[in-house]
PDB file of C-alpha atoms in Angstrom:
ATOM      1  CA  ALA A   1       2.471  34.988   9.755  1.00 76.00           C
ATOM      2  CA  GLN A   2       3.291  33.727   6.530  1.00 85.00           C
ATOM      3  CA  SER A   3       1.578  31.516   3.929  1.00 90.00           C
ATOM      4  CA  VAL A   4       2.703  30.023   0.565  1.00 93.00           C
ATOM      5  CA  THR A   5       1.130  29.726  -1.954  1.00 94.00           C
ATOM      6  CA  GLN A   6       1.731  27.232  -4.966  1.00 95.00           C
ATOM      7  CA  LEU A   7      -0.274  28.016  -7.662  1.00 90.00           C
ATOM      8  CA  ASP A   8       0.180  24.645 -10.012  1.00 94.00           C
ATOM      9  CA  SER A   9      -0.553  21.606  -8.573  1.00 93.00           C
ATOM     10  CA  HIS A  10       0.412  19.777 -11.509  1.00 96.00           C
ATOM     11  CA  VAL A  11       3.144  20.538 -14.026  1.00 98.00           C
ATOM     12  CA  SER A  12       3.227  18.538 -17.695  1.00 98.00           C
ATOM     13  CA  VAL A  13       6.748  19.210 -19.575  1.00 97.00           C
ATOM     14  CA  SER A  14       8.863  17.511 -22.153  1.00 97.00           C
ATOM     15  CA  GLU A  15      11.672  16.006 -21.121  1.00 97.00           C
ATOM     16  CA  GLY A  16      14.485  18.727 -23.071  1.00 97.00           C
ATOM     17  CA  THR A  17      12.320  21.483 -22.171  1.00 98.00           C
ATOM     18  CA  PRO A  18      12.360  24.125 -19.665  1.00 98.00           C
ATOM     19  CA  VAL A  19       9.998  23.657 -16.409  1.00 98.00           C
ATOM     20  CA  LEU A  20       8.659  27.320 -13.967  1.00 98.00           C
ATOM     21  CA  LEU A  21       7.259  25.612 -10.906  1.00 98.00           C
ATOM     22  CA  ARG A  22       5.720  29.173  -9.567  1.00 98.00           C
ATOM     23  CA  CYS A  23       5.591  29.811  -5.555  1.00 97.00           C
ATOM     24  CA  ASN A  24       4.690  33.090  -3.827  1.00 97.00           C
ATOM     25  CA  TYR A  25       4.471  33.755  -0.524  1.00 94.00           C
ATOM     26  CA  SER A  26       3.532  36.010   2.425  1.00 91.00           C
ATOM     27  CA  SER A  27       6.049  36.701   5.928  1.00 85.00           C
ATOM     28  CA  SER A  28       5.186  39.391   8.065  1.00 80.00           C
ATOM     29  CA  TYR A  29       9.617  38.729   8.524  1.00 79.00           C
ATOM     30  CA  SER A  30      12.717  38.918   6.000  1.00 81.00           C
ATOM     31  CA  PRO A  31      12.267  34.932   4.952  1.00 86.00           C
ATOM     32  CA  SER A  32      14.149  32.599   4.534  1.00 89.00           C
ATOM     33  CA  LEU A  33      12.621  29.948   1.553  1.00 93.00           C
ATOM     34  CA  PHE A  34      13.259  26.985   0.208  1.00 94.00           C
ATOM     35  CA  TRP A  35      12.566  24.178  -1.905  1.00 96.00           C
ATOM     36  CA  TYR A  36      12.299  20.250  -1.546  1.00 94.00           C
ATOM     37  CA  VAL A  37      11.172  17.910  -3.700  1.00 94.00           C
ATOM     38  CA  GLN A  38       9.422  14.370  -2.786  1.00 90.00           C
ATOM     39  CA  HIS A  39       9.918  11.187  -4.564  1.00 88.00           C
ATOM     40  CA  PRO A  40       7.424   8.578  -3.937  1.00 82.00           C
ATOM     41  CA  ASN A  41       6.615   7.267  -0.393  1.00 73.00           C
ATOM     42  CA  LYS A  42       9.975   9.581   0.362  1.00 78.00           C
ATOM     43  CA  GLY A  43      10.803  12.532   2.160  1.00 80.00           C
ATOM     44  CA  LEU A  44      11.881  15.448   1.870  1.00 86.00           C
ATOM     45  CA  GLN A  45      15.121  16.317  -0.490  1.00 89.00           C
ATOM     46  CA  LEU A  46      15.993  20.213  -0.251  1.00 90.00           C
ATOM     47  CA  LEU A  47      17.054  21.934  -3.064  1.00 94.00           C
ATOM     48  CA  LEU A  48      17.908  24.637  -2.775  1.00 93.00           C
ATOM     49  CA  LYS A  49      17.280  27.777  -0.579  1.00 91.00           C
ATOM     50  CA  TYR A  50      17.629  31.796  -0.073  1.00 91.00           C
ATOM     51  CA  THR A  51      18.735  33.553   2.771  1.00 85.00           C
ATOM     52  CA  SER A  52      18.961  36.953   2.288  1.00 77.00           C
ATOM     53  CA  ALA A  53      22.190  36.468   0.024  1.00 77.00           C
ATOM     54  CA  ALA A  54      22.182  36.134  -3.512  1.00 85.00           C
ATOM     55  CA  THR A  55      18.858  36.463  -4.808  1.00 89.00           C
ATOM     56  CA  LEU A  56      19.052  34.304  -7.554  1.00 94.00           C
ATOM     57  CA  VAL A  57      20.302  30.862  -5.494  1.00 94.00           C
ATOM     58  CA  LYS A  58      21.766  27.441  -7.519  1.00 95.00           C
ATOM     59  CA  GLY A  59      20.109  23.944  -6.309  1.00 94.00           C
ATOM     60  CA  ILE A  60      21.018  20.494  -7.049  1.00 92.00           C
ATOM     61  CA  ASN A  61      20.459  18.752  -9.897  1.00 93.00           C
ATOM     62  CA  GLY A  62      20.560  21.913 -12.165  1.00 96.00           C
ATOM     63  CA  PHE A  63      17.822  23.865  -9.910  1.00 97.00           C
ATOM     64  CA  GLU A  64      17.727  27.159  -9.240  1.00 97.00           C
ATOM     65  CA  ALA A  65      15.183  30.347  -8.392  1.00 97.00           C
ATOM     66  CA  GLU A  66      15.445  33.927  -8.000  1.00 95.00           C
ATOM     67  CA  PHE A  67      13.934  35.501  -5.542  1.00 94.00           C
ATOM     68  CA  LYS A  68      11.529  38.644  -6.021  1.00 94.00           C
ATOM     69  CA  LYS A  69      10.018  41.112  -2.836  1.00 91.00           C
ATOM     70  CA  SER A  70       8.716  43.489  -5.210  1.00 92.00           C
ATOM     71  CA  GLU A  71       6.111  40.203  -6.509  1.00 94.00           C
ATOM     72  CA  THR A  72       7.056  37.986  -3.556  1.00 94.00           C
ATOM     73  CA  SER A  73       8.215  34.801  -5.511  1.00 96.00           C
ATOM     74  CA  PHE A  74      10.237  32.515  -5.286  1.00 97.00           C
ATOM     75  CA  HIS A  75      10.214  30.856  -8.330  1.00 97.00           C
ATOM     76  CA  LEU A  76      11.781  27.228  -9.299  1.00 98.00           C
ATOM     77  CA  THR A  77      13.116  26.612 -12.789  1.00 98.00           C
ATOM     78  CA  LYS A  78      15.506  24.314 -14.439  1.00 98.00           C
ATOM     79  CA  PRO A  79      16.618  24.514 -18.289  1.00 97.00           C
ATOM     80  CA  SER A  80      16.007  21.477 -19.317  1.00 97.00           C
ATOM     81  CA  ALA A  81      14.192  18.652 -17.772  1.00 97.00           C
ATOM     82  CA  HIS A  82      15.227  15.319 -17.257  1.00 96.00           C
ATOM     83  CA  MET A  83      13.108  12.155 -17.134  1.00 96.00           C
ATOM     84  CA  SER A  84      14.246  11.333 -13.233  1.00 95.00           C
ATOM     85  CA  ASP A  85      12.616  15.476 -12.463  1.00 96.00           C
ATOM     86  CA  ALA A  86       9.562  14.013 -12.166  1.00 96.00           C
ATOM     87  CA  ALA A  87       8.167  14.407  -8.494  1.00 96.00           C
ATOM     88  CA  GLU A  88       6.575  16.745  -5.861  1.00 93.00           C
ATOM     89  CA  TYR A  89       7.867  20.126  -5.786  1.00 96.00           C
ATOM     90  CA  PHE A  90       7.333  22.156  -2.421  1.00 94.00           C
ATOM     91  CA  CYS A  91       7.884  25.496  -1.811  1.00 96.00           C
ATOM     92  CA  ALA A  92       8.248  26.493   1.876  1.00 93.00           C
ATOM     93  CA  CYS A  93       8.529  29.725   4.012  1.00 91.00           C
ATOM     94  CA  SER A  94       9.962  30.331   7.484  1.00 86.00           C
ATOM     95  CA  GLY A  95      10.792  33.617   9.521  1.00 74.00           C
ATOM     96  CA  GLY A  96      11.311  35.278  12.301  1.00 65.00           C
ATOM     97  CA  TYR A  97      11.639  31.839  14.444  1.00 64.00           C
ATOM     98  CA  GLN A  98       8.114  31.003  12.661  1.00 66.00           C
ATOM     99  CA  LYS A  99       8.508  27.187  12.218  1.00 79.00           C
ATOM    100  CA  VAL A 100       8.725  26.142   8.546  1.00 86.00           C
ATOM    101  CA  THR A 101       4.927  26.682   6.119  1.00 88.00           C
ATOM    102  CA  PHE A 102       4.504  24.264   3.539  1.00 91.00           C
ATOM    103  CA  GLY A 103       3.233  24.758   0.113  1.00 92.00           C
ATOM    104  CA  THR A 104       0.293  22.355  -1.327  1.00 90.00           C
ATOM    105  CA  GLY A 105       2.696  21.377  -3.232  1.00 93.00           C
ATOM    106  CA  THR A 106       3.277  20.925  -7.800  1.00 96.00           C
ATOM    107  CA  LYS A 107       3.574  17.380  -9.328  1.00 95.00           C
ATOM    108  CA  LEU A 108       5.955  17.768 -12.186  1.00 97.00           C
ATOM    109  CA  GLN A 109       5.052  14.794 -14.772  1.00 97.00           C
ATOM    110  CA  VAL A 110       7.991  14.551 -17.374  1.00 97.00           C
ATOM    111  CA  ILE A 111       6.401  13.452 -20.977  1.00 96.00           C
ATOM    112  CA  PRO A 112       9.385  11.544 -23.032  1.00 94.00           C
TER     113      PRO A 112
ATOM    114  CA  GLY B   1      26.500  14.473   6.018  1.00 63.00           C
ATOM    115  CA  ALA B   2      23.441  15.600   7.866  1.00 78.00           C
ATOM    116  CA  VAL B   3      20.841  12.544   7.203  1.00 87.00           C
ATOM    117  CA  VAL B   4      18.026  11.601   9.205  1.00 92.00           C
ATOM    118  CA  SER B   5      16.942   8.037   9.600  1.00 93.00           C
ATOM    119  CA  GLN B   6      13.352   7.215  10.354  1.00 95.00           C
ATOM    120  CA  HIS B   7      12.175   3.448  11.792  1.00 96.00           C
ATOM    121  CA  PRO B   8      10.280   1.621  11.029  1.00 96.00           C
ATOM    122  CA  SER B   9       9.763   2.436   7.274  1.00 93.00           C
ATOM    123  CA  ARG B  10       6.563   1.225   6.985  1.00 95.00           C
ATOM    124  CA  VAL B  11       4.247  -0.644   9.338  1.00 96.00           C
ATOM    125  CA  ILE B  12       0.590  -2.096   9.562  1.00 96.00           C
ATOM    126  CA  CYS B  13      -1.131  -2.590  12.861  1.00 95.00           C
ATOM    127  CA  LYS B  14      -4.530  -3.256  14.228  1.00 96.00           C
ATOM    128  CA  SER B  15      -6.998  -0.524  15.881  1.00 96.00           C
ATOM    129  CA  GLY B  16      -6.689  -0.322  18.677  1.00 96.00           C
ATOM    130  CA  THR B  17      -2.373  -0.428  19.239  1.00 96.00           C
ATOM    131  CA  SER B  18      -0.049   1.628  19.761  1.00 97.00           C
ATOM    132  CA  VAL B  19       2.689   2.386  17.192  1.00 97.00           C
ATOM    133  CA  LYS B  20       6.439   3.836  18.304  1.00 97.00           C
ATOM    134  CA  ILE B  21       8.482   5.499  15.058  1.00 97.00           C
ATOM    135  CA  GLU B  22      11.790   7.206  15.531  1.00 97.00           C
ATOM    136  CA  CYS B  23      13.897   9.841  13.875  1.00 96.00           C
ATOM    137  CA  ARG B  24      17.426   9.884  14.423  1.00 95.00           C
ATOM    138  CA  SER B  25      20.185  12.120  12.903  1.00 93.00           C
ATOM    139  CA  LEU B  26      23.291   9.681  12.250  1.00 92.00           C
ATOM    140  CA  ASP B  27      25.824  12.432  11.658  1.00 90.00           C
ATOM    141  CA  PHE B  28      25.003  15.111  14.228  1.00 91.00           C
ATOM    142  CA  GLN B  29      23.442  16.646  17.505  1.00 91.00           C
ATOM    143  CA  ALA B  30      20.064  17.522  16.952  1.00 90.00           C
ATOM    144  CA  THR B  31      18.562  20.052  19.397  1.00 87.00           C
ATOM    145  CA  THR B  32      14.968  20.152  18.268  1.00 91.00           C
ATOM    146  CA  MET B  33      13.438  17.648  16.133  1.00 93.00           C
ATOM    147  CA  PHE B  34       9.436  18.103  13.747  1.00 94.00           C
ATOM    148  CA  TRP B  35       7.038  16.089  13.252  1.00 96.00           C
ATOM    149  CA  TYR B  36       5.025  16.517  10.353  1.00 94.00           C
ATOM    150  CA  ARG B  37       1.734  14.756   8.442  1.00 94.00           C
ATOM    151  CA  GLN B  38       1.345  13.990   5.372  1.00 88.00           C
ATOM    152  CA  PHE B  39      -2.122  13.039   3.999  1.00 83.00           C
ATOM    153  CA  PRO B  40      -1.680  11.544   0.484  1.00 78.00           C
ATOM    154  CA  LYS B  41      -1.627  14.373  -2.242  1.00 74.00           C
ATOM    155  CA  GLN B  42      -1.772  16.747   0.417  1.00 79.00           C
ATOM    156  CA  SER B  43       1.457  19.052   1.880  1.00 83.00           C
ATOM    157  CA  LEU B  44       3.127  18.168   4.689  1.00 87.00           C
ATOM    158  CA  MET B  45       1.537  19.937   8.380  1.00 90.00           C
ATOM    159  CA  LEU B  46       3.546  20.562  11.886  1.00 92.00           C
ATOM    160  CA  MET B  47       2.491  17.473  13.941  1.00 95.00           C
ATOM    161  CA  ALA B  48       4.760  18.732  16.704  1.00 94.00           C
ATOM    162  CA  THR B  49       8.063  20.346  17.267  1.00 92.00           C
ATOM    163  CA  SER B  50      10.456  19.011  20.243  1.00 91.00           C
ATOM    164  CA  ASN B  51      13.354  20.259  21.864  1.00 87.00           C
ATOM    165  CA  GLU B  52      16.150  18.004  23.587  1.00 84.00           C
ATOM    166  CA  GLY B  53      14.977  17.486  27.374  1.00 82.00           C
ATOM    167  CA  SER B  54      11.533  18.884  27.618  1.00 84.00           C
ATOM    168  CA  LYS B  55       8.241  18.643  26.765  1.00 87.00           C
ATOM    169  CA  ALA B  56       7.261  19.221  22.853  1.00 91.00           C
ATOM    170  CA  THR B  57       4.973  21.876  21.888  1.00 92.00           C
ATOM    171  CA  TYR B  58       1.823  20.641  19.919  1.00 94.00           C
ATOM    172  CA  GLU B  59       0.151  22.457  17.348  1.00 92.00           C
ATOM    173  CA  GLN B  60      -3.276  23.397  17.465  1.00 91.00           C
ATOM    174  CA  GLY B  61      -5.818  20.158  16.564  1.00 91.00           C
ATOM    175  CA  VAL B  62      -2.902  17.731  17.572  1.00 94.00           C
ATOM    176  CA  GLU B  63      -3.514  15.740  20.649  1.00 93.00           C
ATOM    177  CA  LYS B  64      -1.082  15.148  22.760  1.00 92.00           C
ATOM    178  CA  ASP B  65      -2.200  12.556  24.702  1.00 94.00           C
ATOM    179  CA  LYS B  66      -2.611  10.514  21.281  1.00 95.00           C
ATOM    180  CA  PHE B  67       0.757  11.276  19.408  1.00 96.00           C
ATOM    181  CA  LEU B  68       3.667  11.351  22.311  1.00 95.00           C
ATOM    182  CA  ILE B  69       6.576  12.427  21.164  1.00 94.00           C
ATOM    183  CA  ASN B  70      10.342  11.790  23.305  1.00 91.00           C
ATOM    184  CA  HIS B  71      12.941  13.515  22.126  1.00 89.00           C
ATOM    185  CA  ALA B  72      15.630  11.850  25.213  1.00 82.00           C
ATOM    186  CA  SER B  73      18.415  12.581  23.294  1.00 89.00           C
ATOM    187  CA  LEU B  74      20.073  15.034  20.854  1.00 90.00           C
ATOM    188  CA  THR B  75      20.257  12.285  18.421  1.00 93.00           C
ATOM    189  CA  LEU B  76      16.674  10.740  18.982  1.00 94.00           C
ATOM    190  CA  SER B  77      12.962  11.738  18.701  1.00 94.00           C
ATOM    191  CA  THR B  78      10.084   9.310  18.763  1.00 95.00           C
ATOM    192  CA  LEU B  79       6.524   9.475  17.846  1.00 97.00           C
ATOM    193  CA  THR B  80       4.010   6.830  19.737  1.00 97.00           C
ATOM    194  CA  VAL B  81       0.702   7.180  18.180  1.00 97.00           C
ATOM    195  CA  THR B  82      -1.917   6.184  20.673  1.00 96.00           C
ATOM    196  CA  SER B  83      -4.819   3.785  20.850  1.00 96.00           C
ATOM    197  CA  ALA B  84      -4.941   3.765  17.067  1.00 96.00           C
ATOM    198  CA  HIS B  85      -7.697   4.221  14.378  1.00 95.00           C
ATOM    199  CA  PRO B  86      -7.965   4.062  10.870  1.00 95.00           C
ATOM    200  CA  GLU B  87      -8.102   7.417  10.373  1.00 94.00           C
ATOM    201  CA  ASP B  88      -4.492   7.791  12.332  1.00 95.00           C
ATOM    202  CA  SER B  89      -3.379   6.053   8.773  1.00 95.00           C
ATOM    203  CA  SER B  90      -0.851   8.421   7.402  1.00 94.00           C
ATOM    204  CA  PHE B  91       2.559   9.030   6.112  1.00 92.00           C
ATOM    205  CA  TYR B  92       4.747  10.630   9.562  1.00 95.00           C
ATOM    206  CA  ILE B  93       7.921  12.716   8.466  1.00 93.00           C
ATOM    207  CA  CYS B  94      10.417  13.962  10.885  1.00 94.00           C
ATOM    208  CA  SER B  95      12.906  16.634  10.428  1.00 93.00           C
ATOM    209  CA  ALA B  96      15.733  17.818  12.419  1.00 92.00           C
ATOM    210  CA  ARG B  97      17.867  20.843  13.762  1.00 89.00           C
ATOM    211  CA  PRO B  98      20.620  20.909  14.199  1.00 87.00           C
ATOM    212  CA  ALA B  99      22.415  22.035  16.954  1.00 82.00           C
ATOM    213  CA  GLY B 100      22.341  26.226  16.224  1.00 78.00           C
ATOM    214  CA  ALA B 101      21.562  26.167  12.881  1.00 75.00           C
ATOM    215  CA  GLN B 102      18.313  28.259  12.554  1.00 70.00           C
ATOM    216  CA  GLU B 103      16.484  27.886   9.183  1.00 71.00           C
ATOM    217  CA  THR B 104      17.725  24.594   8.714  1.00 79.00           C
ATOM    218  CA  GLN B 105      15.904  21.526   8.832  1.00 84.00           C
ATOM    219  CA  TYR B 106      16.541  17.479   7.494  1.00 88.00           C
ATOM    220  CA  PHE B 107      14.147  14.820   6.604  1.00 89.00           C
ATOM    221  CA  GLY B 108      13.893  11.455   7.604  1.00 91.00           C
ATOM    222  CA  PRO B 109      12.456   9.031   4.861  1.00 90.00           C
ATOM    223  CA  GLY B 110       9.080   8.967   6.399  1.00 91.00           C
ATOM    224  CA  THR B 111       7.038   6.355   7.953  1.00 94.00           C
ATOM    225  CA  ARG B 112       4.189   5.251   5.966  1.00 93.00           C
ATOM    226  CA  LEU B 113       1.494   3.775   8.971  1.00 95.00           C
ATOM    227  CA  LEU B 114      -1.475   2.267   7.723  1.00 96.00           C
ATOM    228  CA  VAL B 115      -4.344   1.083  10.612  1.00 96.00           C
ATOM    229  CA  LEU B 116      -6.340  -1.409   9.916  1.00 95.00           C
TER     230      LEU B 116
END
C-alpha cells in the first residue's frame, strides 16, 4: 500500500521569495516520486521525478526536490517565486508496479 | 515529444445521453493508458487502467458499464460516459505510458464534462 500526504492545501508567497511545498509519502516498496503542476483547466505537467538515483532532483522552471528516506519526505522548493508559478501542485508516488497515487494538491498563490 | 491529446476539451450534454472522450498519444506508442477523474479542488482519482488489446481494469467503485473504455490501438484510448447524469460532471484526464516505461506517464490536457 502507498499513500501521499500534502500537508498544506494552500501556500501563499510573495514574488521573489522562496517556495516550499511539502510532501510526505508512505510506500511498502522503494518508491518513485513525482511532482506535477496543474494550471487551471489544464492537464498535469511533470515538474520532476525521483527514481532512486540522486536524492536531489532538479526539474523544470527552477524547481527542485530532495528525497529524504529517513523523513519519508519529498518536498518541492524553488529559490525565487515567479507570478507564473501560481498553480496547483500535486505530489505522487508509485512503486512495485502499483498505480500512481496522488496527494490532494497544494494551491500556490504568488503575491506581486 | 511525448504529447498526449484529448478531444473534446470541453463538452456539454443532456442528461441521459452518452459522451465519448478520446485520448491520443501523438508521438509515441502507449501500451497502457489511464483514465482519471478530478472533482473541483480535489486530487486525481484513478478510474481505470487500459492496456492495448485487452479489457480495462477498473478501480473499486467505478461502474464499468457506465464508463466504457476501449484501447483499440497503441495510440488511442476512448472513454464513453453512458447515460450521463449531472453527477458525472467532472474533469476527466487521461495519461499514457510509453511502451517499456514502467514509471512514466504523460498526461493529456483534460476534458471538462458538464451534464445538464
